[in-house]
mmCIF file with all atom_site columns, C-alpha atoms in Angstrom:
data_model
loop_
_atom_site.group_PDB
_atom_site.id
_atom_site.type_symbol
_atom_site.label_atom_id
_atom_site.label_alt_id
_atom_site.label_comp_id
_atom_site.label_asym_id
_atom_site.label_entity_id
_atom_site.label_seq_id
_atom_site.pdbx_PDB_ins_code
_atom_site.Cartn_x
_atom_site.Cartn_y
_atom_site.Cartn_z
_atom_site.occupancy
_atom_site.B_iso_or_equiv
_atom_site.pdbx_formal_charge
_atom_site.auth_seq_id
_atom_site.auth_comp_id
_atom_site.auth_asym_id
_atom_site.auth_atom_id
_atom_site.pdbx_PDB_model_num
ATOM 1   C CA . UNK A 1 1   ? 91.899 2.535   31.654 1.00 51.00 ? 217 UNK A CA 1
ATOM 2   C CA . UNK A 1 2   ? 90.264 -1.043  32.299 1.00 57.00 ? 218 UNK A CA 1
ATOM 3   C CA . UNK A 1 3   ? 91.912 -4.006  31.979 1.00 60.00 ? 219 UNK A CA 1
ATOM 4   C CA . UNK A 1 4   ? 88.712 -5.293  29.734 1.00 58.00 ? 220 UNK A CA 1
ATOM 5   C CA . UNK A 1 5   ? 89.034 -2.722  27.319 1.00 55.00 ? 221 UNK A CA 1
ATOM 6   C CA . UNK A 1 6   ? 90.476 -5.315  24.474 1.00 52.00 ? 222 UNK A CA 1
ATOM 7   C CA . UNK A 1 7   ? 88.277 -7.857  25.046 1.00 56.00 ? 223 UNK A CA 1
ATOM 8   C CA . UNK A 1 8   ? 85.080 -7.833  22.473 1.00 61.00 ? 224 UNK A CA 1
ATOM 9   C CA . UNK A 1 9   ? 81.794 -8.875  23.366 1.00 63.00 ? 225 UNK A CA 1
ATOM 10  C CA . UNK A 1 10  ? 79.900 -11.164 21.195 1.00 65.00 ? 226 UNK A CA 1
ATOM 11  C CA . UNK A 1 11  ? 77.421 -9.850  18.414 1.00 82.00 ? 227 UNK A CA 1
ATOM 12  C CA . UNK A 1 12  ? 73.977 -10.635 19.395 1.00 85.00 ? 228 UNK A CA 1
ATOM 13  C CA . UNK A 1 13  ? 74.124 -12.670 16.034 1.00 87.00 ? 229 UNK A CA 1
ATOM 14  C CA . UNK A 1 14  ? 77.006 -15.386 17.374 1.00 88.00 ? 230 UNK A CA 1
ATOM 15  C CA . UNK A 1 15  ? 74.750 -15.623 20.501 1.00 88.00 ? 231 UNK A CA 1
ATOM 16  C CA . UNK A 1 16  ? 71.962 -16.518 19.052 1.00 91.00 ? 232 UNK A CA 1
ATOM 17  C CA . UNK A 1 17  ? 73.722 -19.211 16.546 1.00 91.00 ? 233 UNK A CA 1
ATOM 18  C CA . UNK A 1 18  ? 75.306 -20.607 19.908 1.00 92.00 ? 234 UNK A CA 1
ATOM 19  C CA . UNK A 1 19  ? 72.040 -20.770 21.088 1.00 92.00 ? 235 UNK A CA 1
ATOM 20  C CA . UNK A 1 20  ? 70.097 -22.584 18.374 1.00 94.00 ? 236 UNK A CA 1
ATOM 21  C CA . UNK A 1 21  ? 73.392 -25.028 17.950 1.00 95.00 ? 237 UNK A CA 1
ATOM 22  C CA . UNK A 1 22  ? 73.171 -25.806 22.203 1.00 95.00 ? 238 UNK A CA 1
ATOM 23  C CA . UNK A 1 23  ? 69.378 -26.470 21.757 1.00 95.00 ? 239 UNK A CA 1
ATOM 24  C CA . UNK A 1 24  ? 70.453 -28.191 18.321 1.00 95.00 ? 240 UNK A CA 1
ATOM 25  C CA . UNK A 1 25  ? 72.755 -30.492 20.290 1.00 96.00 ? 241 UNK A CA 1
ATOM 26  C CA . UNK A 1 26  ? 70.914 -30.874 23.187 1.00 95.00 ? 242 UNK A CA 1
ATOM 27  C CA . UNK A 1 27  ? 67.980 -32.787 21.468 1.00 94.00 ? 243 UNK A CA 1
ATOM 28  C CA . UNK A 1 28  ? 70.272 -34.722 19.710 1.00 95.00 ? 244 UNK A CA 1
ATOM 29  C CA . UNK A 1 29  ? 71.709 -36.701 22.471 1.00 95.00 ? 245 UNK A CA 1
ATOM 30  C CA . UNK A 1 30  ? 67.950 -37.182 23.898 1.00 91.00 ? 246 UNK A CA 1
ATOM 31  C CA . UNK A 1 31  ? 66.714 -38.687 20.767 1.00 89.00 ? 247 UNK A CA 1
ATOM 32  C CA . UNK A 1 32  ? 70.023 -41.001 20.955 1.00 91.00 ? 248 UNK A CA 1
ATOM 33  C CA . UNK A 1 33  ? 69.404 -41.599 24.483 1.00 90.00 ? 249 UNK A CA 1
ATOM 34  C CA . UNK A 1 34  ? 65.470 -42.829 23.545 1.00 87.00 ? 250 UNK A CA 1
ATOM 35  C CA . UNK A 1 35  ? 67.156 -45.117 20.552 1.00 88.00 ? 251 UNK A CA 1
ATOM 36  C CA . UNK A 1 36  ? 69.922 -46.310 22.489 1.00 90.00 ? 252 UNK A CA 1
ATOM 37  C CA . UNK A 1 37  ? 67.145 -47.478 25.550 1.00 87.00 ? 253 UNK A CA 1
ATOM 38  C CA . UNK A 1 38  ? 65.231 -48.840 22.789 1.00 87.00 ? 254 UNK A CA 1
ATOM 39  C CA . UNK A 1 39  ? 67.128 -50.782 21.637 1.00 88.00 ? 255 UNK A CA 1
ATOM 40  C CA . UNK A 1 40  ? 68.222 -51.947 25.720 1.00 86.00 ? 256 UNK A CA 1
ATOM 41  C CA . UNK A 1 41  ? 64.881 -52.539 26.321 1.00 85.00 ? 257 UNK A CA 1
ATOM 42  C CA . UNK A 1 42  ? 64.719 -54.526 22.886 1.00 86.00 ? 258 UNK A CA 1
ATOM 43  C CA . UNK A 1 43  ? 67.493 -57.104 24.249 1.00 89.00 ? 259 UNK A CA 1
ATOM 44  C CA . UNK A 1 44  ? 64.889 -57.983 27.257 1.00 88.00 ? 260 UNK A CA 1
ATOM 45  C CA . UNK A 1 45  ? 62.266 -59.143 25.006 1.00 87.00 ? 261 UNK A CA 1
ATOM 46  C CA . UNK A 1 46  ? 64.961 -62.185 23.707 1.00 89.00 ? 262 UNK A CA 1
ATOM 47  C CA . UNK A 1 47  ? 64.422 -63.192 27.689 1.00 90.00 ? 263 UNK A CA 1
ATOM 48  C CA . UNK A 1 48  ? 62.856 -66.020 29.161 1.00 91.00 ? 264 UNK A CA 1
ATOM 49  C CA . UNK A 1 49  ? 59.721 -65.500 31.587 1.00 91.00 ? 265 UNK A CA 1
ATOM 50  C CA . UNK A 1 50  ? 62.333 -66.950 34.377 1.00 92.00 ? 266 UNK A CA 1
ATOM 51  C CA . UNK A 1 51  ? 64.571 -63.812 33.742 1.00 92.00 ? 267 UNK A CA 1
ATOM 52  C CA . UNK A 1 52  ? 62.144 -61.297 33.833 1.00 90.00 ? 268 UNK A CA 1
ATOM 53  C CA . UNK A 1 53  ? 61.212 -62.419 36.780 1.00 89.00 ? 269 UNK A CA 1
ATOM 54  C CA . UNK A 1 54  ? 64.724 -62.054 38.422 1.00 88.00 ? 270 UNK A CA 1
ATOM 55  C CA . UNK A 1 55  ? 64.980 -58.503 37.278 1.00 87.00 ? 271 UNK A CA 1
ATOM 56  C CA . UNK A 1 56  ? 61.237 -58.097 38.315 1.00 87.00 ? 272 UNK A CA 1
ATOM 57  C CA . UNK A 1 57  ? 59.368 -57.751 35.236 1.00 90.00 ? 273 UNK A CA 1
ATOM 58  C CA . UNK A 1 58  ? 56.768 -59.843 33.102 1.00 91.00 ? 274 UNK A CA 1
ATOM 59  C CA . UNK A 1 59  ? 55.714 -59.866 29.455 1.00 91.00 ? 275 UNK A CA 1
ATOM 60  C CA . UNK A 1 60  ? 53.048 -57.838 30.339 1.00 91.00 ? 276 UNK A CA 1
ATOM 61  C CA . UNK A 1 61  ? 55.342 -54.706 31.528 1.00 90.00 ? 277 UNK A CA 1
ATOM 62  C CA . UNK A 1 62  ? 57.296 -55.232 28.328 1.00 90.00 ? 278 UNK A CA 1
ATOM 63  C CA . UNK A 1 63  ? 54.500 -54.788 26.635 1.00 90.00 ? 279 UNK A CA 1
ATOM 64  C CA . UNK A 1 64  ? 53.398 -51.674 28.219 1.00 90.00 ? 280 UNK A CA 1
ATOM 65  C CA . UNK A 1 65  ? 56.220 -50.261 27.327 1.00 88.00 ? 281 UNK A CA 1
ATOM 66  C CA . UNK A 1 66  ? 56.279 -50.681 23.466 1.00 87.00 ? 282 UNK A CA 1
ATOM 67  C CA . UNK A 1 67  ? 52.431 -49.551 23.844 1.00 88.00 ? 283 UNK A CA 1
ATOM 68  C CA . UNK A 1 68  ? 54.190 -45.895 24.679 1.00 85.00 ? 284 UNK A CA 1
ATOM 69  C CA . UNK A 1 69  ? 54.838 -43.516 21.418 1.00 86.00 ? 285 UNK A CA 1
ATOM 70  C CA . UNK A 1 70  ? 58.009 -43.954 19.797 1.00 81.00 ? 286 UNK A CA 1
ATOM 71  C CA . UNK A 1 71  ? 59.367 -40.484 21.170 1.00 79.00 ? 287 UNK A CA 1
ATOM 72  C CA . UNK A 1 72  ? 59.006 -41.354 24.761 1.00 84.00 ? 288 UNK A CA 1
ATOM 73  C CA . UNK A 1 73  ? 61.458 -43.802 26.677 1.00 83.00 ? 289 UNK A CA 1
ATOM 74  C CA . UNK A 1 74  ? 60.159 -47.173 27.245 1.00 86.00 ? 290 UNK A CA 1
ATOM 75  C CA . UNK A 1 75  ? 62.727 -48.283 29.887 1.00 86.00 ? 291 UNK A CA 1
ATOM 76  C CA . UNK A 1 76  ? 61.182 -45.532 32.402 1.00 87.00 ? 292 UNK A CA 1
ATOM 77  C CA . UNK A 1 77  ? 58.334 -47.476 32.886 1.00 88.00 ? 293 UNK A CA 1
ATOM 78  C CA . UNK A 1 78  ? 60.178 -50.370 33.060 1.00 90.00 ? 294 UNK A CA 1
ATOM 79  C CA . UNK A 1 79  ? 62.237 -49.471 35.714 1.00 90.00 ? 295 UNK A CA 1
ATOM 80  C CA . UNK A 1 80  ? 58.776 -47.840 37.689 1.00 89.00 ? 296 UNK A CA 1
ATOM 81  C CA . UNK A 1 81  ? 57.644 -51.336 37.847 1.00 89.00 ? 297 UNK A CA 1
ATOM 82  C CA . UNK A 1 82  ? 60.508 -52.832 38.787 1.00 89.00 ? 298 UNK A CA 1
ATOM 83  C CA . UNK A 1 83  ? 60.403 -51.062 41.754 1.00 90.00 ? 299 UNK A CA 1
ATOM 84  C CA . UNK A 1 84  ? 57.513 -51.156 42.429 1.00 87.00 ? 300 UNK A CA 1
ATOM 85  C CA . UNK A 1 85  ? 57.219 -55.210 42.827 1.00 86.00 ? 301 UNK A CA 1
ATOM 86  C CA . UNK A 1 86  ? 60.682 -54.799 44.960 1.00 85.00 ? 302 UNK A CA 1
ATOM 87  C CA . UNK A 1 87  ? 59.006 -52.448 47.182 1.00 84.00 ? 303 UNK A CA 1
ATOM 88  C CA . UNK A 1 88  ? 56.222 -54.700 47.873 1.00 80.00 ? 304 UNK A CA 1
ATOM 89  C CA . UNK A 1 89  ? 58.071 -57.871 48.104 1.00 77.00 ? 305 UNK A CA 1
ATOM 90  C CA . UNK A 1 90  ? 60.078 -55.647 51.373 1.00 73.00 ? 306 UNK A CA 1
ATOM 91  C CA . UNK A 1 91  ? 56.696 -54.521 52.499 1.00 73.00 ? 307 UNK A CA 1
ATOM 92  C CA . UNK A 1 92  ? 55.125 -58.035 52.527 1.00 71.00 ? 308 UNK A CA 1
ATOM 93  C CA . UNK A 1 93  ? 58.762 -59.906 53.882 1.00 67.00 ? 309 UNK A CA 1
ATOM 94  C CA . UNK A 1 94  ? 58.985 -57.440 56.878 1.00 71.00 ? 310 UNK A CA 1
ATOM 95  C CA . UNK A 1 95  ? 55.230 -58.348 57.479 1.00 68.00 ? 311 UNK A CA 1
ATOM 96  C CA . UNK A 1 96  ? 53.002 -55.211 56.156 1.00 67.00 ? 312 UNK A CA 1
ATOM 97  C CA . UNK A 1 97  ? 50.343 -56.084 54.661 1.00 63.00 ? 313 UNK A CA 1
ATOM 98  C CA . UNK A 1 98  ? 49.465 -54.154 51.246 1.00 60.00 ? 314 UNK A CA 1
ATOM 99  C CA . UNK A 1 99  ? 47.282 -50.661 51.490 1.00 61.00 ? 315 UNK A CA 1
ATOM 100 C CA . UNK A 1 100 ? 43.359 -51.394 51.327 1.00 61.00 ? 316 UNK A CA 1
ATOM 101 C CA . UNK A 1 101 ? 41.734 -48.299 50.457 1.00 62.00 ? 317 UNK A CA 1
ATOM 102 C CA . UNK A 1 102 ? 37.640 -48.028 51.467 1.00 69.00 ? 318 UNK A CA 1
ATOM 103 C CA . UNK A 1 103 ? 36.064 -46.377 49.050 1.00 66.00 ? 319 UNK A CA 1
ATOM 104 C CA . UNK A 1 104 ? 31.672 -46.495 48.848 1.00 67.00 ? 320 UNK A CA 1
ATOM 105 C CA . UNK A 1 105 ? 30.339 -48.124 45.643 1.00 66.00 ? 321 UNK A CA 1
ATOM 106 C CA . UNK A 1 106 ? 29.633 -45.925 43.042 1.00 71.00 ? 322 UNK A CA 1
ATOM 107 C CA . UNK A 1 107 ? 26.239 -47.938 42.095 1.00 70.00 ? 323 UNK A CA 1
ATOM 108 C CA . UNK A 1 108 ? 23.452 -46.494 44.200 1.00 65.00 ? 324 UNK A CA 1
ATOM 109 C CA . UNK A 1 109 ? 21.281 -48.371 46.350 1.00 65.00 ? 325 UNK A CA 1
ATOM 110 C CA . UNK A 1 110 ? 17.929 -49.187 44.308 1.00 59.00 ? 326 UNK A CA 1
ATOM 111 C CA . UNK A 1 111 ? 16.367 -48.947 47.900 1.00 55.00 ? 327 UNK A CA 1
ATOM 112 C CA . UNK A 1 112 ? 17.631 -45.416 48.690 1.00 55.00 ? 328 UNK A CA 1
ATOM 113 C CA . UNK A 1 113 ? 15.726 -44.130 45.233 1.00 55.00 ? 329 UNK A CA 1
ATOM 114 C CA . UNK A 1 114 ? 12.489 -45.394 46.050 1.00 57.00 ? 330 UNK A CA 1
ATOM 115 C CA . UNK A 1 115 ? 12.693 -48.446 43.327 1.00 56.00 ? 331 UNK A CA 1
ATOM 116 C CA . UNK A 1 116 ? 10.678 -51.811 44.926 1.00 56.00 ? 332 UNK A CA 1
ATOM 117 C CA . UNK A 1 117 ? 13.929 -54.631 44.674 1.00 52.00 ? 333 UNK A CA 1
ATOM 118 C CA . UNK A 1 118 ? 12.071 -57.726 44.117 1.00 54.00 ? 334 UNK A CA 1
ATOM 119 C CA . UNK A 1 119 ? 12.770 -61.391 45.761 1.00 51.00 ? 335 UNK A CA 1
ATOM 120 C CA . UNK A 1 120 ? 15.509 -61.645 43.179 1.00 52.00 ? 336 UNK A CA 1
ATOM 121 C CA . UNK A 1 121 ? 17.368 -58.378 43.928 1.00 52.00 ? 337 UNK A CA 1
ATOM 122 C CA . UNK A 1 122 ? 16.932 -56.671 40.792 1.00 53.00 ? 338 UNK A CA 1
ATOM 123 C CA . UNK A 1 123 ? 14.492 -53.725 40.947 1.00 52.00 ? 339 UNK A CA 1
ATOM 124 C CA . UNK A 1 124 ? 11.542 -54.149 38.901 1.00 53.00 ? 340 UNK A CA 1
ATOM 125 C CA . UNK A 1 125 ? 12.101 -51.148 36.470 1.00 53.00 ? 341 UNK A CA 1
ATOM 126 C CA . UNK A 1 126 ? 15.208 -53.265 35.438 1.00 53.00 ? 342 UNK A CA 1
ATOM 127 C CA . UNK A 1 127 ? 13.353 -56.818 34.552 1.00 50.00 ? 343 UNK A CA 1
ATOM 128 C CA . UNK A 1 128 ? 12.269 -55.341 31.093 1.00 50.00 ? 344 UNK A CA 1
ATOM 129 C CA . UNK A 1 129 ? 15.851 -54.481 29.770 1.00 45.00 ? 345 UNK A CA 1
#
């Protein structure tokens, strides 16, 4: 005889109530969450410019982040560009310099396609528009 013979499993019904009441639960406390960061990031548009800038943000970020639906959390951008300006202001202070990235114009040369470029650098075929 087993020592788990008097226990009783639960019915596949219970389960699935447990199941639908986690999930139930669970997106209750996000949609708090989202209100309750709302409602953070609503106290930091009562700031100055002059105290944005000591947390490293501007008007602008605040902005961006009320542009974002209502369902998504506006203090995780806020916090993305917070860090990024600290990051930078360490790059620059220890003496990098920021990334330059060469890229090739995405304009074609009017030379390269056989247009005749005039004495005042616009191609011919242009003039008329």
């Amino acid at each position: 005889m087993s020592i788990y013979a008097d226990t009783q499993t639960p019915s596949h019904f219970s389960a699935m109530v447990n199941a639908v009441a986690g999930f139930a639960v669970a997106r209750m406390r996000e949609v708090l969450q989202v209100v309750k960061n709302r409602r953070d990031a609503n106290a930091l548009a009562g700031l100055d410019d002059r105290m944005l800038a000591d947390i490293g943000l501007t008007r602008g970020d605040l902005r961006d982040a009320y542009s974002e639906p209502v369902w998504r959390d506006p203090t995780a951008i806020l916090v993305s560009r917070a860090y990024e300006r600290r990051v930078n202001r360490r790059r620059i202070g220890i003496g990098l310099v920021e990334k330059s990235f060469e890229a090739p114009s995405i304009v074609p040369s009017a030379a390269v396609h056989g247009v005749p470029v005039k004495a005042s650098g616009m191609p011919s075929a242009w003039r008329a528009y």
